[in-house]
């Protein structure tokens, strides 16, 4: 796994940008009117904040991979974890074009696995992911339909 990803929803972007810039000792690598992202190398973290969540706090976790082969390995691990997978494929979200899939952990926390393929000029759209992706299933199954996982979108 190449880079851990955390996305927080915040009420007011500016004081949070000041706080995290001071905490990390660097300015965001990407900043928009509703979004900021720090690509930290020590530790290797993609840390993002936005004002797009329904409430403040943790939006989702994830792993940013370097290539589609590594992403495929994570997809296989997700299948083995017996959870539903929302496979978005190529999508646009969080000012980036990405190849990604989503899953939920047993606590209902969304996890994003993705490869970033470039930047875009708009935020993009959030997927809808299930509140209980494994409910009623005995095997992990790929899902490509809208199934309500909240406002998780980022990369």
Coordinates of N, CA, C and O in Angstrom, one line a residue:
X1 N 0.8 -1.2 0.0 CA 0.0 0.0 0.0 C 0.9 1.2 0.0 O 1.8 1.3 0.8
X2 N 0.6 2.1 -0.9 CA 1.5 3.2 -1.1 C 1.3 4.5 -0.2 O 2.2 5.1 0.2
X3 N 0.0 4.8 0.0 CA -0.2 6.1 0.7 C -1.6 5.9 1.4 O -2.6 5.7 0.8
X4 N -1.6 6.1 2.7 CA -2.9 6.1 3.5 C -3.6 7.4 3.2 O -3.0 8.4 3.0
X5 N -5.0 7.3 3.2 CA -5.8 8.4 2.8 C -6.8 8.6 4.0 O -7.5 7.7 4.4
X6 N -7.0 9.9 4.4 CA -8.0 10.3 5.4 C -8.7 11.5 4.8 O -8.1 12.4 4.3
X7 N -10.1 11.5 4.9 CA -10.8 12.7 4.5 C -11.7 13.1 5.6 O -12.5 12.3 6.1
X8 N -11.6 14.3 6.1 CA -12.4 14.9 7.1 C -13.4 15.9 6.5 O -13.0 16.7 5.7
X9 N -14.6 15.9 7.0 CA -15.6 17.0 6.7 C -15.4 18.0 7.8 O -15.4 17.7 9.0
X10 N -15.4 19.3 7.4 CA -15.2 20.4 8.3 C -16.3 21.4 8.0 O -16.8 21.5 6.9
X11 N -16.6 22.2 9.0 CA -17.6 23.3 8.9 C -17.0 24.5 8.2 O -17.7 25.1 7.4
X12 N -15.8 24.9 8.6 CA -15.2 26.1 8.1 C -13.8 25.8 7.6 O -12.9 25.4 8.4
X13 N -13.5 26.0 6.3 CA -12.3 25.5 5.7 C -11.1 26.3 6.2 O -10.0 25.7 6.5
X14 N -11.1 27.6 6.2 CA -9.9 28.4 6.5 C -9.3 28.1 7.8 O -8.0 28.0 7.9
X15 N -10.0 28.1 9.0 CA -9.3 27.8 10.2 C -8.7 26.4 10.2 O -7.6 26.1 10.8
X16 N -9.3 25.5 9.5 CA -8.8 24.1 9.4 C -7.5 24.1 8.5 O -6.6 23.3 8.8
X17 N -7.5 24.8 7.5 CA -6.3 24.9 6.6 C -5.2 25.5 7.4 O -4.0 24.9 7.4
X18 N -5.4 26.5 8.2 CA -4.3 27.1 9.1 C -3.9 26.0 10.1 O -2.7 25.9 10.3
X19 N -4.8 25.4 10.7 CA -4.4 24.4 11.8 C -3.6 23.2 11.1 O -2.5 22.9 11.7
X20 N -4.1 22.6 10.1 CA -3.4 21.5 9.5 C -2.1 21.9 8.8 O -1.1 21.1 8.9
X21 N -2.1 23.1 8.2 CA -0.8 23.5 7.6 C 0.3 23.7 8.7 O 1.4 23.3 8.5
X22 N -0.1 24.2 9.9 CA 0.8 24.4 11.0 C 1.2 23.0 11.5 O 2.4 22.7 11.7
X23 N 0.2 22.1 11.7 CA 0.5 20.8 12.2 C 1.4 20.0 11.3 O 2.3 19.3 11.8
X24 N 1.2 20.1 10.0 CA 2.0 19.3 9.0 C 3.3 20.0 8.6 O 4.1 19.5 8.0
X25 N 3.4 21.3 8.9 CA 4.5 22.1 8.6 C 4.6 22.4 7.1 O 5.7 22.6 6.5
X26 N 3.5 22.4 6.4 CA 3.4 22.7 5.0 C 2.0 23.1 4.6 O 1.1 22.8 5.2
X27 N 2.0 23.9 3.5 CA 0.7 24.3 2.9 C 0.0 23.2 2.2 O 0.7 22.2 1.8
X28 N -1.3 23.2 1.9 CA -1.9 22.2 1.1 C -1.3 22.1 -0.3 O -0.9 23.1 -0.9
X29 N -1.2 20.9 -0.8 CA -0.7 20.7 -2.2 C -1.8 21.0 -3.2 O -1.5 21.3 -4.3
X30 N -3.1 21.0 -2.7 CA -4.2 21.4 -3.6 C -5.2 22.1 -2.7 O -5.6 21.6 -1.6
X31 N -5.7 23.3 -3.1 CA -6.6 24.0 -2.4 C -7.7 24.6 -3.3 O -7.3 25.2 -4.3
X32 N -8.9 24.4 -3.0 CA -10.1 25.0 -3.7 C -11.0 25.7 -2.7 O -10.7 25.6 -1.5
X33 N -12.1 26.3 -3.1 CA -13.0 27.0 -2.2 C -13.7 26.1 -1.2 O -14.1 26.6 -0.1
X34 N -13.7 24.8 -1.5 CA -14.5 23.9 -0.6 C -13.6 22.7 -0.2 O -14.1 21.7 0.4
X35 N -12.3 22.7 -0.5 CA -11.5 21.5 -0.4 C -10.0 21.9 -0.2 O -9.5 22.8 -0.8
X36 N -9.3 21.0 0.6 CA -7.8 21.2 0.7 C -7.2 19.8 0.9 O -7.9 18.9 1.5
X37 N -6.0 19.6 0.3 CA -5.4 18.2 0.4 C -3.9 18.5 0.6 O -3.3 19.3 0.0
X38 N -3.4 17.7 1.6 CA -1.9 17.6 1.8 C -1.4 16.3 1.4 O -1.9 15.2 1.9
X39 N -0.4 16.2 0.6 CA 0.3 15.0 0.2 C 1.5 14.9 1.0 O 2.6 15.5 0.7
X40 N 1.5 14.2 2.2 CA 2.6 14.2 3.1 C 3.5 13.0 2.8 O 3.0 11.9 2.4
X41 N 4.8 13.1 3.0 CA 5.7 12.1 2.7 C 6.2 11.4 3.9 O 6.7 10.3 3.9
X42 N 6.1 12.0 5.1 CA 6.6 11.4 6.3 C 5.6 11.7 7.5 O 5.7 12.8 8.1
X43 N 4.7 10.9 7.7 CA 4.3 9.6 7.1 C 3.6 9.8 5.7 O 3.1 10.9 5.5
X44 N 3.6 8.8 4.9 CA 3.0 8.9 3.6 C 1.4 8.9 3.7 O 0.8 7.8 3.9
X45 N 0.9 10.1 3.7 CA -0.6 10.2 3.9 C -1.1 11.2 2.9 O -0.5 12.3 2.6
X46 N -2.3 10.9 2.3 CA -3.1 11.8 1.5 C -4.2 12.3 2.5 O -5.1 11.6 2.8
X47 N -4.0 13.5 3.0 CA -5.0 14.0 4.0 C -5.8 15.1 3.4 O -5.2 16.1 2.9
X48 N -7.1 14.9 3.4 CA -8.0 15.9 2.7 C -9.1 16.4 3.7 O -9.5 15.6 4.5
X49 N -9.5 17.6 3.5 CA -10.6 18.2 4.2 C -11.5 18.9 3.2 O -11.1 19.3 2.1
X50 N -12.8 18.9 3.5 CA -13.8 19.6 2.6 C -15.0 20.0 3.5 O -15.2 19.5 4.5
X51 N -15.7 20.9 2.9 CA -17.0 21.4 3.5 C -18.2 20.7 2.9 O -19.3 21.2 3.1
X52 N -18.0 19.6 2.2 CA -19.1 18.9 1.5 C -19.8 17.8 2.3 O -20.8 17.3 1.9
X53 N -19.3 17.5 3.5 CA -20.0 16.4 4.3 C -21.2 16.9 5.0 O -21.4 18.1 5.2
X54 N -22.1 16.0 5.3 CA -23.4 16.3 6.0 C -23.1 16.9 7.4 O -23.8 17.7 7.9
X55 N -22.0 16.4 8.0 CA -21.6 16.8 9.4 C -20.1 16.8 9.5 O -19.4 16.2 8.7
X56 N -19.6 17.5 10.5 CA -18.1 17.5 10.7 C -17.6 16.2 11.2 O -18.4 15.5 12.0
X57 N -16.4 15.8 10.9 CA -15.8 14.6 11.4 C -15.3 13.8 10.3 O -15.1 14.2 9.1
X58 N -15.0 12.5 10.6 CA -14.4 11.6 9.6 C -15.4 11.3 8.5 O -16.6 11.0 8.7
X59 N -15.0 11.5 7.3 CA -15.8 11.2 6.1 C -15.4 9.8 5.6 O -16.3 9.0 5.4
X60 N -14.1 9.5 5.4 CA -13.7 8.2 5.0 C -12.2 8.0 5.1 O -11.5 8.9 5.2
X61 N -11.8 6.7 5.1 CA -10.4 6.3 5.0 C -10.2 5.8 3.6 O -11.1 5.5 2.9
X62 N -8.9 5.5 3.3 CA -8.6 4.9 2.0 C -7.2 4.6 1.9 O -6.3 4.9 2.7
X63 N -6.9 4.0 0.7 CA -5.5 3.8 0.3 C -5.4 4.3 -1.2 O -6.1 3.9 -2.0
X64 N -4.4 5.1 -1.4 CA -4.1 5.6 -2.7 C -2.9 4.8 -3.2 O -1.8 4.7 -2.7
X65 N -3.1 4.1 -4.4 CA -2.2 3.2 -4.9 C -1.5 3.9 -6.1 O -1.9 4.9 -6.7
X66 N -0.3 3.3 -6.5 CA 0.5 3.9 -7.6 C 0.0 3.5 -9.0 O 0.2 4.2 -9.9
X67 N -0.6 2.3 -9.0 CA -1.0 1.8 -10.4 C -2.2 0.8 -10.2 O -2.6 0.4 -9.1
X68 N -2.8 0.5 -11.4 CA -4.0 -0.4 -11.4 C -3.7 -1.8 -10.9 O -4.6 -2.5 -10.4
X69 N -2.5 -2.3 -11.1 CA -2.2 -3.6 -10.6 C -2.3 -3.7 -9.1 O -2.9 -4.6 -8.5
X70 N -1.7 -2.7 -8.4 CA -1.9 -2.6 -6.9 C -3.3 -2.4 -6.5 O -3.8 -3.0 -5.5
X71 N -4.1 -1.6 -7.3 CA -5.5 -1.4 -7.0 C -6.2 -2.8 -7.1 O -7.1 -3.1 -6.3
X72 N -5.9 -3.6 -8.1 CA -6.5 -4.9 -8.3 C -6.2 -5.8 -7.1 O -7.1 -6.6 -6.7
X73 N -5.0 -5.7 -6.6 CA -4.7 -6.5 -5.4 C -5.6 -6.1 -4.2 O -6.0 -7.0 -3.5
X74 N -5.8 -4.8 -4.0 CA -6.7 -4.4 -2.9 C -8.1 -4.9 -3.2 O -8.8 -5.2 -2.2
X75 N -8.6 -4.8 -4.4 CA -9.9 -5.3 -4.8 C -10.1 -6.8 -4.4 O -11.1 -7.2 -3.8
X76 N -9.1 -7.6 -4.6 CA -9.1 -9.0 -4.3 C -9.2 -9.1 -2.7 O -9.9 -10.0 -2.2
X77 N -8.4 -8.3 -2.0 CA -8.5 -8.4 -0.5 C -9.9 -8.0 0.0 O -10.4 -8.6 0.9
X78 N -10.5 -7.0 -0.7 CA -11.8 -6.6 -0.3 C -12.8 -7.7 -0.5 O -13.7 -8.0 0.3
X79 N -12.7 -8.4 -1.7 CA -13.5 -9.6 -1.9 C -13.4 -10.7 -0.8 O -14.3 -11.3 -0.4
X80 N -12.1 -10.9 -0.4 CA -11.8 -11.9 0.6 C -12.4 -11.5 2.0 O -12.6 -12.3 2.8
X81 N -12.6 -10.2 2.2 CA -13.1 -9.7 3.4 C -14.6 -9.9 3.5 O -15.2 -9.5 4.5
X82 N -15.2 -10.4 2.5 CA -16.7 -10.7 2.5 C -17.5 -9.5 2.7 O -18.4 -9.4 3.5
X83 N -17.2 -8.5 1.9 CA -18.0 -7.2 1.9 C -18.4 -6.8 0.5 O -17.7 -7.2 -0.5
X84 N -19.4 -6.1 0.4 CA -19.8 -5.6 -1.0 C -18.8 -4.6 -1.4 O -18.3 -3.8 -0.6
X85 N -18.7 -4.5 -2.7 CA -17.7 -3.5 -3.3 C -18.5 -2.7 -4.3 O -19.2 -3.2 -5.2
X86 N -18.4 -1.4 -4.2 CA -18.9 -0.5 -5.2 C -17.7 -0.1 -6.1 O -16.8 0.6 -5.7
X87 N -17.7 -0.7 -7.3 CA -16.6 -0.5 -8.3 C -17.0 0.6 -9.2 O -17.8 0.5 -10.1
X88 N -16.4 1.8 -9.0 CA -16.7 3.0 -9.8 C -16.0 3.0 -11.1 O -16.3 3.7 -12.0
X89 N -14.8 2.3 -11.2 CA -14.0 2.4 -12.4 C -13.4 3.8 -12.5 O -13.1 4.4 -11.5
X90 N -13.3 4.3 -13.7 CA -12.8 5.6 -13.9 C -13.9 6.6 -13.6 O -15.1 6.5 -14.1
X91 N -13.6 7.6 -12.7 CA -14.5 8.5 -12.2 C -13.9 9.9 -12.0 O -12.6 10.0 -12.0
X92 N -14.7 10.9 -11.7 CA -14.1 12.2 -11.4 C -14.7 12.6 -10.0 O -15.9 12.7 -9.8
X93 N -13.7 12.9 -9.1 CA -14.1 13.2 -7.7 C -13.0 13.9 -7.0 O -11.8 13.6 -7.2
X94 N -13.3 14.9 -6.2 CA -12.3 15.6 -5.4 C -11.2 16.2 -6.2 O -10.0 16.1 -6.0
X95 N -11.6 16.9 -7.3 CA -10.7 17.6 -8.2 C -9.7 16.6 -8.9 O -8.6 17.1 -9.3
X96 N -10.1 15.4 -9.0 CA -9.2 14.4 -9.6 C -9.9 13.4 -10.5 O -11.1 13.1 -10.2
X97 N -9.3 12.9 -11.5 CA -9.8 11.7 -12.3 C -9.1 10.5 -11.7 O -7.9 10.5 -11.5
X98 N -9.9 9.5 -11.3 CA -9.4 8.3 -10.6 C -10.0 7.1 -11.1 O -11.1 7.1 -11.7
X99 N -9.4 6.0 -10.8 CA -9.9 4.6 -11.0 C -10.1 4.2 -9.5 O -9.1 4.2 -8.7
X100 N -11.3 3.8 -9.1 CA -11.5 3.5 -7.7 C -12.6 2.5 -7.4 O -13.5 2.3 -8.3
X101 N -12.6 2.0 -6.2 CA -13.7 1.2 -5.7 C -13.9 1.5 -4.2 O -12.9 2.1 -3.6
X102 N -15.0 1.3 -3.7 CA -15.4 1.6 -2.3 C -15.9 0.3 -1.6 O -16.4 -0.6 -2.2
X103 N -15.7 0.3 -0.2 CA -16.3 -0.8 0.6 C -16.5 -0.2 2.0 O -16.1 0.9 2.3
X104 N -17.2 -0.9 2.8 CA -17.5 -0.5 4.2 C -16.9 -1.5 5.2 O -16.9 -2.7 4.9
X105 N -16.3 -1.0 6.3 CA -15.8 -1.9 7.3 C -17.0 -2.3 8.2 O -18.1 -1.8 8.0
X106 N -16.8 -3.3 9.1 CA -17.9 -3.7 10.0 C -18.5 -2.6 10.8 O -19.7 -2.8 11.2
X107 N -17.8 -1.5 11.1 CA -18.4 -0.4 11.8 C -19.2 0.5 10.9 O -19.8 1.5 11.4
X108 N -19.2 0.3 9.6 CA -19.9 1.2 8.7 C -19.1 2.3 8.2 O -19.6 3.3 7.6
X109 N -17.8 2.3 8.4 CA -16.9 3.4 7.9 C -16.5 3.1 6.5 O -16.0 2.0 6.1
X110 N -16.7 4.0 5.6 CA -16.4 3.8 4.2 C -14.8 3.9 3.9 O -14.1 4.7 4.6
X111 N -14.4 3.0 3.1 CA -13.0 2.9 2.6 C -12.9 3.1 1.1 O -13.7 2.4 0.4
X112 N -12.0 3.9 0.7 CA -11.8 4.2 -0.8 C -10.5 3.6 -1.2 O -9.5 3.9 -0.5
X113 N -10.4 2.9 -2.2 CA -9.2 2.4 -2.8 C -9.1 3.0 -4.2 O -10.0 2.8 -5.0
X114 N -8.0 3.7 -4.5 CA -8.0 4.4 -5.8 C -6.6 4.6 -6.3 O -5.6 4.5 -5.6
X115 N -6.5 4.9 -7.6 CA -5.3 5.4 -8.3 C -5.7 6.7 -8.9 O -6.7 6.8 -9.6
X116 N -5.0 7.8 -8.7 CA -5.2 9.1 -9.3 C -4.5 9.1 -10.6 O -3.4 8.8 -10.8
X117 N -5.3 9.6 -11.6 CA -4.8 9.6 -13.0 C -4.6 11.0 -13.5 O -4.2 11.3 -14.6
X118 N -5.0 12.0 -12.7 CA -4.8 13.4 -13.1 C -5.8 14.3 -12.4 O -6.7 13.9 -11.7
X119 N -5.5 15.6 -12.5 CA -6.4 16.6 -11.9 C -7.5 17.1 -12.8 O -7.3 17.1 -14.0
X120 N -8.6 17.6 -12.2 CA -9.7 18.2 -13.0 C -10.1 19.5 -12.3 O -9.6 19.8 -11.2
X121 N -10.9 20.3 -13.0 CA -11.2 21.6 -12.5 C -12.4 21.7 -11.6 O -12.7 22.8 -11.0
X122 N -13.2 20.7 -11.4 CA -14.4 20.7 -10.6 C -14.3 19.6 -9.6 O -13.5 18.6 -9.8
X123 N -15.1 19.6 -8.5 CA -15.1 18.7 -7.5 C -15.4 17.3 -7.9 O -14.8 16.3 -7.6
X124 N -16.5 17.2 -8.7 CA -17.0 15.9 -9.2 C -18.2 15.4 -8.4 O -18.8 16.2 -7.6
X125 N -18.5 14.2 -8.5 CA -19.7 13.7 -7.8 C -19.4 12.5 -6.8 O -18.5 11.8 -7.0
X126 N -20.1 12.5 -5.7 CA -20.0 11.5 -4.7 C -20.7 10.2 -5.1 O -21.9 10.3 -5.6
X127 N -20.2 9.0 -4.8 CA -20.9 7.8 -5.0 C -21.9 7.6 -3.9 O -21.8 8.2 -2.8
X128 N -22.8 6.7 -4.1 CA -23.7 6.3 -3.0 C -23.4 4.9 -2.6 O -23.4 4.0 -3.4
X129 N -23.0 4.7 -1.3 CA -22.6 3.4 -0.9 C -23.5 2.9 0.2 O -24.0 3.6 1.0
X130 N -23.6 1.6 0.4 CA -24.5 1.0 1.3 C -24.1 1.2 2.8 O -22.9 1.1 3.1
X131 N -25.0 1.3 3.7 CA -24.7 1.4 5.1 C -24.4 0.0 5.6 O -23.8 -0.1 6.7
X132 N -24.7 -1.1 5.0 CA -24.4 -2.4 5.4 C -24.1 -3.3 4.2 O -24.9 -4.1 3.8
X133 N -22.9 -3.1 3.5 CA -22.7 -3.7 2.3 C -22.7 -5.2 2.3 O -23.0 -5.9 1.3
X134 N -22.4 -5.9 3.4 CA -22.4 -7.3 3.4 C -23.7 -7.9 3.9 O -23.9 -9.1 4.0
X135 N -24.6 -7.1 4.3 CA -25.9 -7.6 4.8 C -26.6 -8.4 3.8 O -26.8 -8.1 2.7
X136 N -27.0 -9.6 4.3 CA -27.8 -10.5 3.5 C -27.0 -11.2 2.4 O -27.5 -11.9 1.6
X137 N -25.6 -11.1 2.4 CA -24.8 -11.8 1.4 C -23.8 -12.7 2.2 O -23.3 -12.3 3.2
X138 N -23.5 -13.8 1.6 CA -22.5 -14.7 2.2 C -21.1 -14.5 1.5 O -20.1 -14.9 2.0
X139 N -21.1 -13.9 0.3 CA -19.9 -13.7 -0.5 C -19.8 -12.2 -0.8 O -20.8 -11.5 -1.0
X140 N -18.6 -11.7 -1.0 CA -18.4 -10.4 -1.5 C -18.8 -10.3 -2.9 O -18.5 -11.2 -3.7
X141 N -19.6 -9.3 -3.3 CA -20.1 -9.2 -4.7 C -19.8 -7.8 -5.2 O -20.0 -6.8 -4.5
X142 N -19.3 -7.7 -6.4 CA -19.2 -6.4 -7.0 C -20.5 -5.8 -7.2 O -21.5 -6.5 -7.6
X143 N -20.6 -4.5 -6.9 CA -21.9 -3.8 -7.1 C -21.6 -2.5 -7.9 O -20.6 -1.8 -7.5
X144 N -22.3 -2.3 -8.9 CA -22.1 -1.0 -9.6 C -23.3 -0.1 -9.5 O -23.4 0.9 -10.2
X145 N -24.3 -0.5 -8.7 CA -25.5 0.4 -8.6 C -25.3 1.3 -7.4 O -24.5 1.1 -6.5
X146 N -26.2 2.3 -7.4 CA -26.3 3.3 -6.3 C -26.8 2.6 -5.1 O -27.9 2.1 -5.1
X147 N -26.1 2.5 -4.0 CA -26.6 1.9 -2.8 C -26.3 2.6 -1.5 O -26.0 2.0 -0.5
X148 N -26.3 3.9 -1.5 CA -26.4 4.8 -0.4 C -25.3 4.8 0.7 O -25.6 4.9 1.8
X149 N -24.0 4.9 0.4 CA -23.0 5.0 1.4 C -22.6 6.4 1.8 O -21.6 6.6 2.3
X150 N -23.5 7.3 1.7 CA -23.2 8.7 2.2 C -22.5 9.5 1.2 O -22.6 9.4 0.0
X151 N -21.7 10.5 1.7 CA -21.1 11.5 0.9 C -19.6 11.2 0.6 O -18.8 12.1 0.4
X152 N -19.2 9.9 0.7 CA -17.8 9.6 0.4 C -17.4 9.9 -1.0 O -18.0 9.4 -1.9
X153 N -16.5 10.7 -1.1 CA -15.9 11.0 -2.5 C -14.6 11.7 -2.3 O -14.6 12.8 -1.6
X154 N -13.6 11.2 -2.7 CA -12.3 11.9 -2.6 C -11.2 11.2 -3.1 O -11.2 10.0 -3.3
X155 N -10.0 11.9 -3.3 CA -8.8 11.2 -3.8 C -7.7 12.1 -3.8 O -7.6 13.2 -3.4

